[in-house]
Amino acid sequence: MELPADARSHAPKRKRPAAANDDDDFLPPPPPPTARYDNGVDLSLLEALEKSQASTAIDLLDLKTLKKLVLSFERRLKDNIEARLKYPSQPEKFADSEIDLHEEIQKLKILAGGPELYPDLVNLNTIPSLLGLLTHDNTDISNDVVSLIQDLTDEDVLEDNDEPALVLVDALVENNVLELLVQNLLRLNETDPDEVAAVYGTLATIENLIEVKPAVAELVCEKTKLMRWLLGKIKVREFDGSKQYASEILAILLGQINGVDVVLQAVAMYKSRDPKTPDEEEMVENLFDCLCCLLMPLENKERFVNAEGVELMIIVMNQKKSCYGSAIRALDFAMTNYPPACERFVDVMGLKTAFPAFMVLSLDSHEQEYEETLQRGVGRAPCITNCIIICIHFDFLLLSETLETLGYEERLMCGILRGSRKERLMSKFVENECEKIDRLMELYMRYSNRVKAETEWMDKLELDELEMDEEEKYNRRLESGLYTLQLIAVILGHLWTSEHPKMRTRIELLLKQNKLTKKDVKNILQEYHDNIGDLDGPEEKERAQTRIQKFISAF
């Protein structure tokens, strides 16, 4: 559809309900006494409307209804096109046709209840008309179409309807749905709540399409600018749901095209040299961001290990170039919930590389650099939190006595029973007069003090009548350092339960020197235990809590 160049600036948003008039003469009459009301709403009418809509959805969802819906939609589309062409600079002249078109698109959502009709929808040649609206000058209309396609391709809708689903997806792809979806995505304003919803809808739709037809992932990468948009999204420092979803879609896309090998090959070029320009440095950070996103699915962790990604990250760390911290972060992603990566790390002398990284930074002399690294998760200096997590990976993996799945950070760290690996790890904690334990306690005190300061600050706020609920308080304490403090306490718990006399003696001495007792560590572990979530199911939560309870009881 060819529209005048100035039509975009006049495209109206959907009409909103008019504001209530303040004049008493325009107040609505009081409700009759026989009707049931809630906040001025006649509940009996709402119930009748809901029953009517439910009945319509069930009784009328057939081929005849489909043809009526399509015909009505095409008429409203034609009316809108004609009105916009006739009055390109007079929005009030085509606003009503836009509202009518919006309502017809909403009516088409009923088809999600009958995926067996999708082949008929395609045969009626409706797909090109719908997808053409993704370039509509009114983004409300284009976003209506995004929402419709999302509903039609939803996983729950398409379950047990493989053939009709494939017919629809093939038709969408043949009519350039990927390019049109991404073009619309690029023009959305994420400060507008309606358009934020359309961002989620677009990503969900692309995920749905890939689920039905995995080859779509390669087409997205080849034919659209979605990869560039996703990379830009995950680079934003502030975390939000949109950034999280973007990282998931990025991992899906790269996983479908075996992106692990591709990204590792690109990263390998910087194992012994630094980027020469700021733009090149940004590109390398993007590569590591991609790699970390890739390493979230289990199957990509396996690809990473098989492609010798663990060895490459160790080489990068040993070279101590600008990618040092990024390599630590990638190893953290690779080893989370995947014991084979931990085994490979130990076998290729990773402990010899990781523990110096854990020891290298002086918190006093590199405070600013450390703080920036901690916030960004990447950078020239190693991220201490990531180093601690990696040490937990080794610790849990090698000190566990049985193979089981654990929850939260520690769940993967078990399964290696061969004595040589266990002995190698234990020697790291006792060598040089237990300097690794000294370091752990140094970090413990640093983060303990930070958490204490944050808690005191929140208590002061409450005295000023600015109350926070318990969940908000806990989250603020996590952000101030409680998360890292809990990780350190878990490592100390593992070391203590190993019953190694030299380790126990050292821990008791350090606690006493810092005016702490074993009860202080137990309190941190107890809070950790009480807040373990059930994201991986109630059984995983119970196993994780059992493990932590073992540490609590041992102290």
Coordinates of C-alpha atoms in Angstrom, one line a residue:
M1 CA 0.0 0.0 0.0
E2 CA 1.6 3.3 -1.1
L3 CA 0.8 6.1 1.3
P4 CA 1.7 9.8 1.1
A5 CA 4.9 10.7 2.8
D6 CA 3.3 13.0 5.3
A7 CA 0.6 10.5 6.4
R8 CA 2.8 9.1 9.2
S9 CA 2.8 12.3 11.1
H10 CA -0.9 12.5 11.1
A11 CA -1.6 8.9 12.0
P12 CA -3.8 8.9 15.1
K13 CA -3.6 6.6 17.9
R14 CA -6.8 4.6 18.8
K15 CA -9.4 6.8 20.4
R16 CA -9.5 6.7 24.2
P17 CA -12.7 7.0 26.2
A18 CA -13.6 10.6 26.8
A19 CA -12.9 12.0 30.2
A20 CA -15.9 12.4 32.5
N21 CA -17.4 15.9 32.6
D22 CA -17.1 17.7 35.9
D23 CA -20.4 19.4 35.5
D24 CA -23.1 17.8 37.7
D25 CA -25.6 18.0 34.9
F26 CA -23.7 15.3 33.0
L27 CA -23.4 12.8 35.9
P28 CA -24.9 9.4 35.1
P29 CA -28.2 8.5 36.7
P30 CA -28.0 6.3 39.8
P31 CA -28.3 2.5 39.2
P32 CA -31.6 0.9 39.6
P33 CA -32.0 -0.9 43.0
T34 CA -32.7 -4.3 41.4
A35 CA -29.3 -4.8 39.8
R36 CA -26.1 -6.1 41.5
Y37 CA -23.3 -3.5 41.4
D38 CA -19.6 -3.4 42.2
N39 CA -18.0 0.0 42.1
G40 CA -20.7 1.2 39.8
V41 CA -20.5 -1.8 37.4
D42 CA -23.6 -3.9 36.7
L43 CA -22.2 -7.4 37.4
S44 CA -25.3 -9.1 36.0
L45 CA -24.7 -7.5 32.6
L46 CA -21.1 -8.4 32.6
E47 CA -21.9 -12.0 33.4
A48 CA -24.5 -12.1 30.6
L49 CA -21.9 -10.6 28.2
E50 CA -19.2 -13.2 29.2
K51 CA -21.7 -16.0 28.7
S52 CA -22.7 -14.7 25.3
Q53 CA -19.1 -14.3 24.2
A54 CA -18.2 -17.8 25.4
S55 CA -21.2 -19.2 23.5
T56 CA -20.3 -17.4 20.3
A57 CA -16.7 -18.6 20.5
I58 CA -17.9 -22.2 20.7
D59 CA -20.9 -22.2 18.4
L60 CA -19.7 -20.1 15.5
L61 CA -16.1 -21.2 15.0
D62 CA -16.4 -22.9 11.7
L63 CA -15.6 -22.3 8.0
K64 CA -18.7 -20.2 7.5
T65 CA -17.7 -18.0 10.4
L66 CA -14.2 -17.7 9.1
K67 CA -15.3 -16.5 5.7
K68 CA -17.6 -13.9 7.4
L69 CA -14.7 -12.6 9.6
V70 CA -12.3 -12.4 6.7
L71 CA -14.8 -10.6 4.5
S72 CA -15.6 -8.1 7.2
F73 CA -11.9 -7.6 7.8
E74 CA -11.2 -7.0 4.1
R75 CA -14.0 -4.4 3.9
R76 CA -12.7 -2.5 6.8
L77 CA -9.2 -2.6 5.4
K78 CA -10.4 -1.3 2.1
D79 CA -12.3 1.5 3.8
N80 CA -9.2 2.5 5.8
I81 CA -7.0 2.6 2.8
E82 CA -9.4 4.7 0.8
A83 CA -10.0 7.1 3.7
R84 CA -6.2 7.6 4.2
L85 CA -5.6 8.1 0.5
K86 CA -8.5 10.6 0.2
Y87 CA -7.7 12.6 3.4
P88 CA -3.9 12.1 4.0
S89 CA -3.6 15.3 6.0
Q90 CA -6.9 15.1 7.9
P91 CA -6.6 12.4 10.5
E92 CA -10.1 13.1 11.8
K93 CA -11.5 11.9 8.5
F94 CA -9.9 8.4 8.7
A95 CA -9.8 7.9 12.5
D96 CA -13.2 6.1 12.6
S97 CA -12.1 3.7 9.9
E98 CA -9.0 2.9 11.9
I99 CA -11.0 2.1 15.0
D100 CA -13.3 -0.2 12.9
L101 CA -10.2 -1.9 11.5
H102 CA -8.8 -2.4 14.9
E103 CA -12.0 -4.1 16.0
E104 CA -12.0 -6.4 13.0
I105 CA -8.4 -7.5 13.8
Q106 CA -9.5 -8.3 17.4
K107 CA -12.4 -10.4 16.1
L108 CA -9.9 -12.6 14.1
K109 CA -8.3 -13.7 17.4
I110 CA -11.2 -16.1 17.8
L111 CA -9.4 -18.3 15.2
A112 CA -6.8 -19.2 17.8
G113 CA -9.5 -21.5 19.2
G114 CA -9.7 -23.4 15.9
P115 CA -6.2 -24.0 14.5
E116 CA -7.7 -26.7 12.2
L117 CA -9.1 -23.7 10.2
Y118 CA -5.6 -22.3 9.5
P119 CA -5.3 -23.9 6.0
D120 CA -8.6 -22.3 5.1
L121 CA -7.4 -18.9 6.4
V122 CA -4.3 -19.3 4.1
N123 CA -6.5 -20.4 1.1
L124 CA -8.6 -17.3 1.5
N125 CA -5.5 -15.2 0.8
T126 CA -5.8 -13.3 4.1
I127 CA -2.2 -13.5 5.1
P128 CA -0.8 -10.9 2.7
S129 CA -3.5 -8.4 3.8
L130 CA -2.8 -9.0 7.4
L131 CA 1.0 -8.7 7.1
G132 CA 0.7 -5.6 5.0
L133 CA -0.7 -3.9 8.1
L134 CA 2.7 -4.4 9.9
T135 CA 3.8 -1.3 8.0
H136 CA 0.7 0.7 8.8
D137 CA 1.5 4.3 9.7
N138 CA -0.5 3.9 12.9
T139 CA 1.6 1.6 15.1
D140 CA -1.6 0.7 17.1
I141 CA -2.8 -1.1 14.0
S142 CA 0.5 -2.8 13.3
N143 CA 0.8 -3.9 16.9
D144 CA -2.7 -5.3 16.7
V145 CA -1.5 -7.6 14.0
V146 CA 1.6 -8.6 16.0
S147 CA -0.7 -9.6 18.9
L148 CA -3.0 -11.5 16.5
I149 CA -0.1 -13.5 15.0
Q150 CA 1.3 -14.2 18.5
D151 CA -2.1 -15.6 19.5
L152 CA -2.4 -17.7 16.3
T153 CA 1.1 -19.2 16.8
D154 CA 1.0 -19.7 20.5
E155 CA 2.5 -23.0 21.7
D156 CA -0.7 -24.0 23.6
V157 CA -2.8 -23.3 20.6
L158 CA -0.7 -25.3 18.2
E159 CA -0.2 -28.3 20.4
D160 CA -1.3 -31.5 18.6
N161 CA -2.0 -29.4 15.4
D162 CA 1.4 -29.8 13.7
E163 CA 0.1 -29.8 10.1
P164 CA -2.2 -26.8 10.3
A165 CA 0.5 -25.0 12.2
L166 CA 3.1 -25.6 9.5
V167 CA 0.7 -24.5 6.8
L168 CA 0.2 -21.2 8.6
V169 CA 3.9 -20.6 9.4
D170 CA 4.9 -21.4 5.8
A171 CA 2.4 -18.9 4.5
L172 CA 3.7 -16.3 7.0
V173 CA 7.3 -16.8 6.1
E174 CA 6.6 -16.8 2.3
N175 CA 4.9 -13.4 2.8
N176 CA 7.9 -11.9 4.6
V177 CA 6.6 -12.0 8.1
L178 CA 10.1 -12.0 9.6
E179 CA 11.2 -8.9 7.8
L180 CA 8.0 -7.0 8.5
L181 CA 8.0 -8.0 12.2
V182 CA 11.5 -6.7 12.7
Q183 CA 10.9 -3.5 10.7
N184 CA 7.9 -2.8 13.0
L185 CA 10.0 -3.7 16.0
L186 CA 12.7 -1.2 15.1
R187 CA 10.2 1.7 15.1
L188 CA 8.6 1.0 18.5
N189 CA 9.0 3.4 21.4
E190 CA 9.7 1.4 24.6
T191 CA 8.7 4.3 26.8
D192 CA 5.1 3.6 25.7
P193 CA 3.6 0.7 27.6
D194 CA 1.5 -0.4 24.6
E195 CA 4.5 -0.5 22.4
V196 CA 6.5 -2.4 25.1
A197 CA 3.8 -5.0 24.9
A198 CA 4.3 -5.2 21.2
V199 CA 8.1 -5.7 21.7
Y200 CA 7.3 -8.8 23.8
G201 CA 4.7 -9.9 21.3
T202 CA 7.2 -9.6 18.4
L203 CA 9.9 -11.7 20.2
A204 CA 7.3 -14.2 21.4
T205 CA 6.0 -14.6 17.8
I206 CA 9.4 -15.2 16.4
E207 CA 10.1 -17.7 19.1
N208 CA 6.7 -19.4 18.2
L209 CA 7.7 -19.5 14.5
I210 CA 11.0 -21.1 15.3
E211 CA 9.3 -23.7 17.5
V212 CA 7.1 -24.8 14.6
K213 CA 9.8 -24.5 12.0
P214 CA 13.5 -24.4 13.3
A215 CA 14.8 -23.3 9.9
V216 CA 13.2 -19.9 10.6
A217 CA 16.1 -19.1 13.0
E218 CA 18.5 -19.0 10.1
L219 CA 16.2 -16.9 8.0
V220 CA 15.9 -14.4 10.8
C221 CA 19.6 -14.0 11.0
E222 CA 20.0 -13.8 7.2
K223 CA 17.1 -11.5 6.3
T224 CA 16.5 -9.2 9.2
K225 CA 18.3 -6.8 11.6
L226 CA 17.0 -8.6 14.6
M227 CA 20.4 -9.9 15.7
R228 CA 21.7 -6.3 15.8
W229 CA 18.7 -5.2 17.8
L230 CA 19.1 -8.0 20.3
L231 CA 22.8 -7.3 20.8
G232 CA 22.0 -3.6 21.4
K233 CA 19.4 -4.6 23.9
I234 CA 21.6 -6.9 26.0
K235 CA 24.3 -4.2 26.1
V236 CA 22.1 -1.9 28.1
R237 CA 23.4 -1.7 31.7
E238 CA 20.0 -1.6 33.3
F239 CA 18.3 -4.9 33.6
D240 CA 14.6 -5.4 32.7
G241 CA 12.3 -8.0 31.4
S242 CA 12.9 -6.9 27.8
K243 CA 16.6 -7.4 28.1
Q244 CA 16.2 -10.8 29.6
Y245 CA 13.8 -11.9 26.8
A246 CA 16.2 -10.5 24.2
S247 CA 19.0 -12.7 25.6
E248 CA 16.8 -15.8 25.5
I249 CA 15.9 -15.1 21.8
L250 CA 19.5 -14.5 21.0
A251 CA 20.5 -17.8 22.5
I252 CA 17.8 -19.6 20.6
L253 CA 18.8 -18.1 17.3
L254 CA 22.5 -18.8 17.7
G255 CA 21.8 -22.2 19.0
Q256 CA 19.6 -23.2 16.0
I257 CA 22.4 -22.1 13.6
N258 CA 25.2 -23.8 15.7
G259 CA 26.5 -20.4 16.7
V260 CA 28.8 -21.7 19.4
D261 CA 31.5 -22.7 16.8
V262 CA 31.0 -19.4 15.0
V263 CA 31.3 -17.2 18.0
L264 CA 34.3 -19.2 19.4
Q265 CA 36.1 -18.8 16.1
A266 CA 35.5 -15.0 16.2
V267 CA 36.6 -14.8 19.9
A268 CA 39.8 -16.8 19.2
M269 CA 41.2 -14.0 17.1
Y270 CA 41.5 -12.0 20.4
K271 CA 43.1 -14.6 22.6
S272 CA 46.5 -13.0 22.3
R273 CA 45.8 -9.5 21.2
D274 CA 43.6 -6.5 22.3
P275 CA 41.1 -4.7 20.0
K276 CA 42.7 -1.7 18.3
T277 CA 39.8 0.7 18.4
P278 CA 36.8 1.5 20.6
D279 CA 34.5 0.1 18.0
E280 CA 36.4 -3.1 17.8
E281 CA 36.4 -3.4 21.6
E282 CA 32.6 -3.0 21.6
M283 CA 32.4 -5.7 18.9
V284 CA 34.4 -8.1 21.1
E285 CA 32.2 -7.4 24.1
N286 CA 29.2 -8.2 21.9
L287 CA 30.8 -11.5 20.9
F288 CA 31.2 -12.5 24.5
D289 CA 27.6 -11.3 25.3
C290 CA 26.5 -13.7 22.5
L291 CA 28.6 -16.5 23.9
C292 CA 27.1 -16.1 27.3
C293 CA 23.6 -16.1 25.9
L294 CA 24.4 -19.2 23.9
L295 CA 25.6 -21.0 27.0
M296 CA 22.3 -20.9 28.8
P297 CA 20.7 -23.9 27.0
L298 CA 22.2 -27.3 28.1
E299 CA 22.8 -28.5 24.5
N300 CA 25.0 -25.4 23.8
K301 CA 27.1 -26.1 26.9
E302 CA 27.9 -29.5 25.3
R303 CA 28.8 -27.9 22.0
F304 CA 31.1 -25.5 23.9
V305 CA 32.9 -28.3 25.6
N306 CA 33.3 -30.4 22.4
A307 CA 34.6 -27.3 20.6
E308 CA 37.3 -26.9 23.2
G309 CA 35.7 -23.7 24.4
V310 CA 37.0 -24.3 28.0
E311 CA 40.5 -24.5 26.7
L312 CA 40.1 -21.3 24.7
M313 CA 38.8 -19.4 27.7
I314 CA 41.8 -20.6 29.8
I315 CA 44.2 -19.4 27.1
V316 CA 42.5 -16.0 27.1
M317 CA 42.8 -15.7 30.9
N318 CA 46.5 -16.7 30.8
Q319 CA 47.2 -14.1 28.2
K320 CA 45.8 -11.4 30.5
K321 CA 44.4 -9.3 27.6
S322 CA 41.3 -7.1 27.7
C323 CA 39.0 -10.2 27.4
Y324 CA 40.2 -11.6 30.7
G325 CA 37.1 -10.8 32.7
S326 CA 34.8 -11.8 29.8
A327 CA 36.4 -15.2 29.6
I328 CA 35.8 -15.7 33.4
R329 CA 32.2 -14.8 32.8
A330 CA 31.8 -17.2 29.9
L331 CA 33.3 -20.0 32.0
D332 CA 30.8 -19.3 34.7
F333 CA 27.9 -19.7 32.2
A334 CA 29.4 -22.8 30.8
M335 CA 29.9 -24.6 34.1
T336 CA 26.5 -23.7 35.6
N337 CA 24.4 -26.8 35.8
Y338 CA 26.8 -28.7 33.6
P339 CA 29.4 -31.0 35.4
P340 CA 31.2 -32.1 32.2
A341 CA 32.4 -28.5 31.7
C342 CA 33.7 -28.5 35.3
E343 CA 35.5 -31.8 34.7
R344 CA 37.1 -30.5 31.6
F345 CA 38.2 -27.4 33.4
V346 CA 40.0 -29.3 36.1
D347 CA 41.6 -31.8 33.5
V348 CA 43.1 -29.0 31.4
M349 CA 44.7 -27.3 34.4
G350 CA 42.0 -24.7 34.9
L351 CA 42.5 -24.6 38.7
K352 CA 46.0 -23.3 38.1
T353 CA 44.5 -20.4 36.2
A354 CA 41.4 -19.7 38.2
F355 CA 42.8 -19.4 41.7
P356 CA 45.3 -16.7 40.7
A357 CA 42.4 -14.8 39.3
F358 CA 40.6 -15.2 42.6
M359 CA 43.6 -13.9 44.5
V360 CA 44.9 -11.2 42.1
L361 CA 42.9 -8.1 43.0
S362 CA 43.6 -6.0 46.0
L363 CA 40.2 -4.5 47.0
D364 CA 41.9 -1.4 48.4
S365 CA 44.2 -0.5 45.5
H366 CA 41.7 -1.4 42.8
E367 CA 38.4 -0.4 44.4
Q368 CA 37.1 1.8 41.5
E369 CA 38.1 -0.7 38.8
Y370 CA 36.6 -3.5 40.9
E371 CA 33.3 -1.7 41.4
E372 CA 33.0 -1.0 37.7
T373 CA 33.7 -4.6 36.9
L374 CA 31.2 -5.9 39.4
Q375 CA 28.5 -3.7 37.9
R376 CA 29.2 -4.5 34.3
G377 CA 30.1 -8.2 34.7
V378 CA 32.8 -7.8 32.1
G379 CA 36.0 -5.8 31.8
R380 CA 39.8 -5.8 32.0
A381 CA 39.9 -6.8 35.6
P382 CA 38.5 -10.1 36.7
C383 CA 35.0 -9.9 38.3
I384 CA 35.4 -11.1 41.9
T385 CA 31.9 -12.3 42.1
N386 CA 32.3 -14.4 39.0
C387 CA 35.6 -15.8 40.4
I388 CA 33.8 -16.8 43.6
I389 CA 31.1 -18.5 41.6
I390 CA 33.6 -20.4 39.6
C391 CA 35.4 -21.5 42.8
I392 CA 32.0 -22.8 44.0
H393 CA 31.7 -24.7 40.8
F394 CA 35.0 -26.5 41.5
D395 CA 34.2 -26.8 45.2
F396 CA 30.8 -28.4 44.9
L397 CA 31.8 -30.6 42.0
L398 CA 34.9 -32.1 43.7
L399 CA 33.8 -32.2 47.3
S400 CA 30.4 -33.9 46.8
E401 CA 30.2 -37.5 47.6
T402 CA 27.2 -38.5 45.4
L403 CA 25.8 -37.6 42.0
E404 CA 22.6 -35.6 42.5
T405 CA 21.1 -32.4 41.1
L406 CA 21.2 -29.4 43.4
G407 CA 19.4 -26.1 43.3
Y408 CA 20.6 -22.6 42.8
E409 CA 24.3 -21.9 42.1
E410 CA 25.5 -25.0 43.8
R411 CA 23.2 -27.6 42.1
L412 CA 25.7 -28.7 39.4
M413 CA 28.7 -29.1 41.6
C414 CA 28.7 -32.8 42.2
G415 CA 29.5 -36.0 40.4
I416 CA 33.3 -36.2 40.2
L417 CA 34.4 -39.0 42.6
R418 CA 37.9 -39.7 41.2
G419 CA 40.4 -39.0 44.0
S420 CA 43.0 -37.2 41.9
R421 CA 40.7 -34.3 41.1
K422 CA 39.5 -34.0 44.7
E423 CA 43.0 -34.0 46.0
R424 CA 44.1 -31.4 43.5
L425 CA 41.3 -29.1 44.7
M426 CA 42.0 -29.7 48.4
S427 CA 45.7 -28.9 47.9
K428 CA 44.7 -25.5 46.5
F429 CA 42.9 -24.6 49.7
V430 CA 45.7 -25.6 52.0
E431 CA 48.7 -24.5 50.0
N432 CA 50.7 -21.5 51.1
E433 CA 49.3 -21.6 54.6
C434 CA 45.7 -21.6 53.5
E435 CA 46.0 -18.3 51.6
K436 CA 42.8 -19.1 49.6
I437 CA 40.8 -19.4 52.9
D438 CA 42.4 -16.1 54.0
R439 CA 41.1 -14.5 50.8
L440 CA 37.7 -15.9 51.3
M441 CA 37.5 -14.4 54.8
E442 CA 38.8 -11.1 53.5
L443 CA 35.9 -11.0 51.0
Y444 CA 33.5 -12.3 53.6
M445 CA 34.3 -9.3 55.9
R446 CA 34.1 -6.8 53.0
Y447 CA 30.6 -7.9 51.9
S448 CA 29.4 -8.5 55.4
N449 CA 30.2 -4.8 56.2
R450 CA 28.4 -3.7 53.1
V451 CA 25.3 -5.6 53.9
K452 CA 25.4 -4.3 57.5
A453 CA 25.6 -0.7 56.2
E454 CA 22.7 -1.2 53.9
T455 CA 20.6 -2.8 56.6
E456 CA 21.3 0.1 59.0
W457 CA 20.4 2.6 56.2
M458 CA 17.1 0.8 55.6
D459 CA 16.4 0.8 59.4
K460 CA 17.0 4.5 59.4
L461 CA 14.5 5.0 56.5
E462 CA 11.9 3.1 58.5
L463 CA 12.4 5.5 61.4
D464 CA 11.6 8.3 58.9
E465 CA 8.3 6.5 58.1
L466 CA 9.5 5.2 54.7
E467 CA 8.5 1.6 55.1
M468 CA 9.6 -1.3 52.9
D469 CA 8.3 -4.8 52.8
E470 CA 10.5 -7.8 53.6
E471 CA 10.9 -8.8 50.0
E472 CA 12.1 -5.4 49.0
K473 CA 14.5 -5.3 52.0
Y474 CA 15.9 -8.7 51.0
N475 CA 16.4 -7.6 47.4
R476 CA 18.2 -4.5 48.4
R477 CA 20.5 -6.5 50.7
L478 CA 21.2 -8.9 47.8
E479 CA 22.2 -6.0 45.6
S480 CA 24.5 -4.5 48.3
G481 CA 26.5 -7.7 48.5
L482 CA 24.5 -10.3 50.3
Y483 CA 24.4 -12.5 47.2
T484 CA 28.3 -12.7 47.1
L485 CA 28.4 -13.1 50.9
Q486 CA 26.1 -16.1 50.6
L487 CA 28.3 -17.7 48.0
I488 CA 31.3 -17.3 50.2
A489 CA 29.4 -18.8 53.2
V490 CA 28.5 -21.8 51.0
I491 CA 32.2 -22.4 50.1
L492 CA 33.1 -22.2 53.8
G493 CA 30.4 -24.7 54.5
H494 CA 31.9 -27.1 52.0
L495 CA 35.3 -26.7 53.4
W496 CA 34.1 -27.2 56.9
T497 CA 32.2 -30.4 56.2
S498 CA 35.3 -31.8 54.4
E499 CA 36.6 -32.2 58.0
H500 CA 40.1 -31.4 56.9
P501 CA 41.8 -30.4 60.3
K502 CA 44.1 -27.7 58.8
M503 CA 41.1 -26.0 57.0
R504 CA 38.9 -26.1 60.1
T505 CA 41.7 -24.7 62.3
R506 CA 42.3 -21.8 59.8
I507 CA 38.6 -21.0 59.5
E508 CA 38.2 -20.9 63.3
L509 CA 41.3 -18.7 63.7
L510 CA 40.1 -16.2 61.0
L511 CA 36.6 -16.0 62.5
K512 CA 38.1 -15.2 65.9
Q513 CA 40.4 -12.6 64.5
N514 CA 37.5 -10.9 62.9
K515 CA 35.4 -11.1 66.0
L516 CA 33.0 -13.5 64.4
T517 CA 31.7 -16.9 65.4
K518 CA 30.5 -20.0 63.5
K519 CA 27.0 -18.8 64.3
D520 CA 27.5 -15.7 62.1
V521 CA 28.2 -18.0 59.1
K522 CA 25.3 -20.2 60.1
N523 CA 23.0 -17.2 60.1
I524 CA 24.0 -16.3 56.5
L525 CA 23.5 -19.9 55.4
Q526 CA 20.1 -20.1 57.1
E527 CA 18.9 -17.0 55.3
Y528 CA 20.2 -18.5 52.0
H529 CA 18.4 -21.8 52.8
D530 CA 15.1 -20.1 53.6
N531 CA 15.2 -18.1 50.3
I532 CA 16.1 -20.8 47.9
G533 CA 13.4 -20.6 45.1
D534 CA 11.5 -23.4 43.4
L535 CA 12.2 -22.3 39.8
D536 CA 13.4 -25.8 39.0
G537 CA 10.6 -27.5 40.9
P538 CA 9.9 -28.5 44.5
E539 CA 12.2 -31.5 44.4
E540 CA 15.2 -29.5 43.4
K541 CA 14.4 -26.9 46.0
E542 CA 14.2 -29.6 48.7
R543 CA 17.6 -31.2 47.6
A544 CA 19.3 -27.8 47.7
Q545 CA 17.9 -27.0 51.1
T546 CA 19.0 -30.4 52.4
R547 CA 22.6 -29.6 51.2
I548 CA 22.6 -26.2 52.9
Q549 CA 21.1 -27.7 56.1
K550 CA 24.0 -30.1 56.2
F551 CA 26.4 -27.2 56.3
I552 CA 24.3 -25.4 59.0
S553 CA 24.3 -28.5 61.2
A554 CA 28.0 -29.1 60.8
F555 CA 29.1 -25.6 62.0

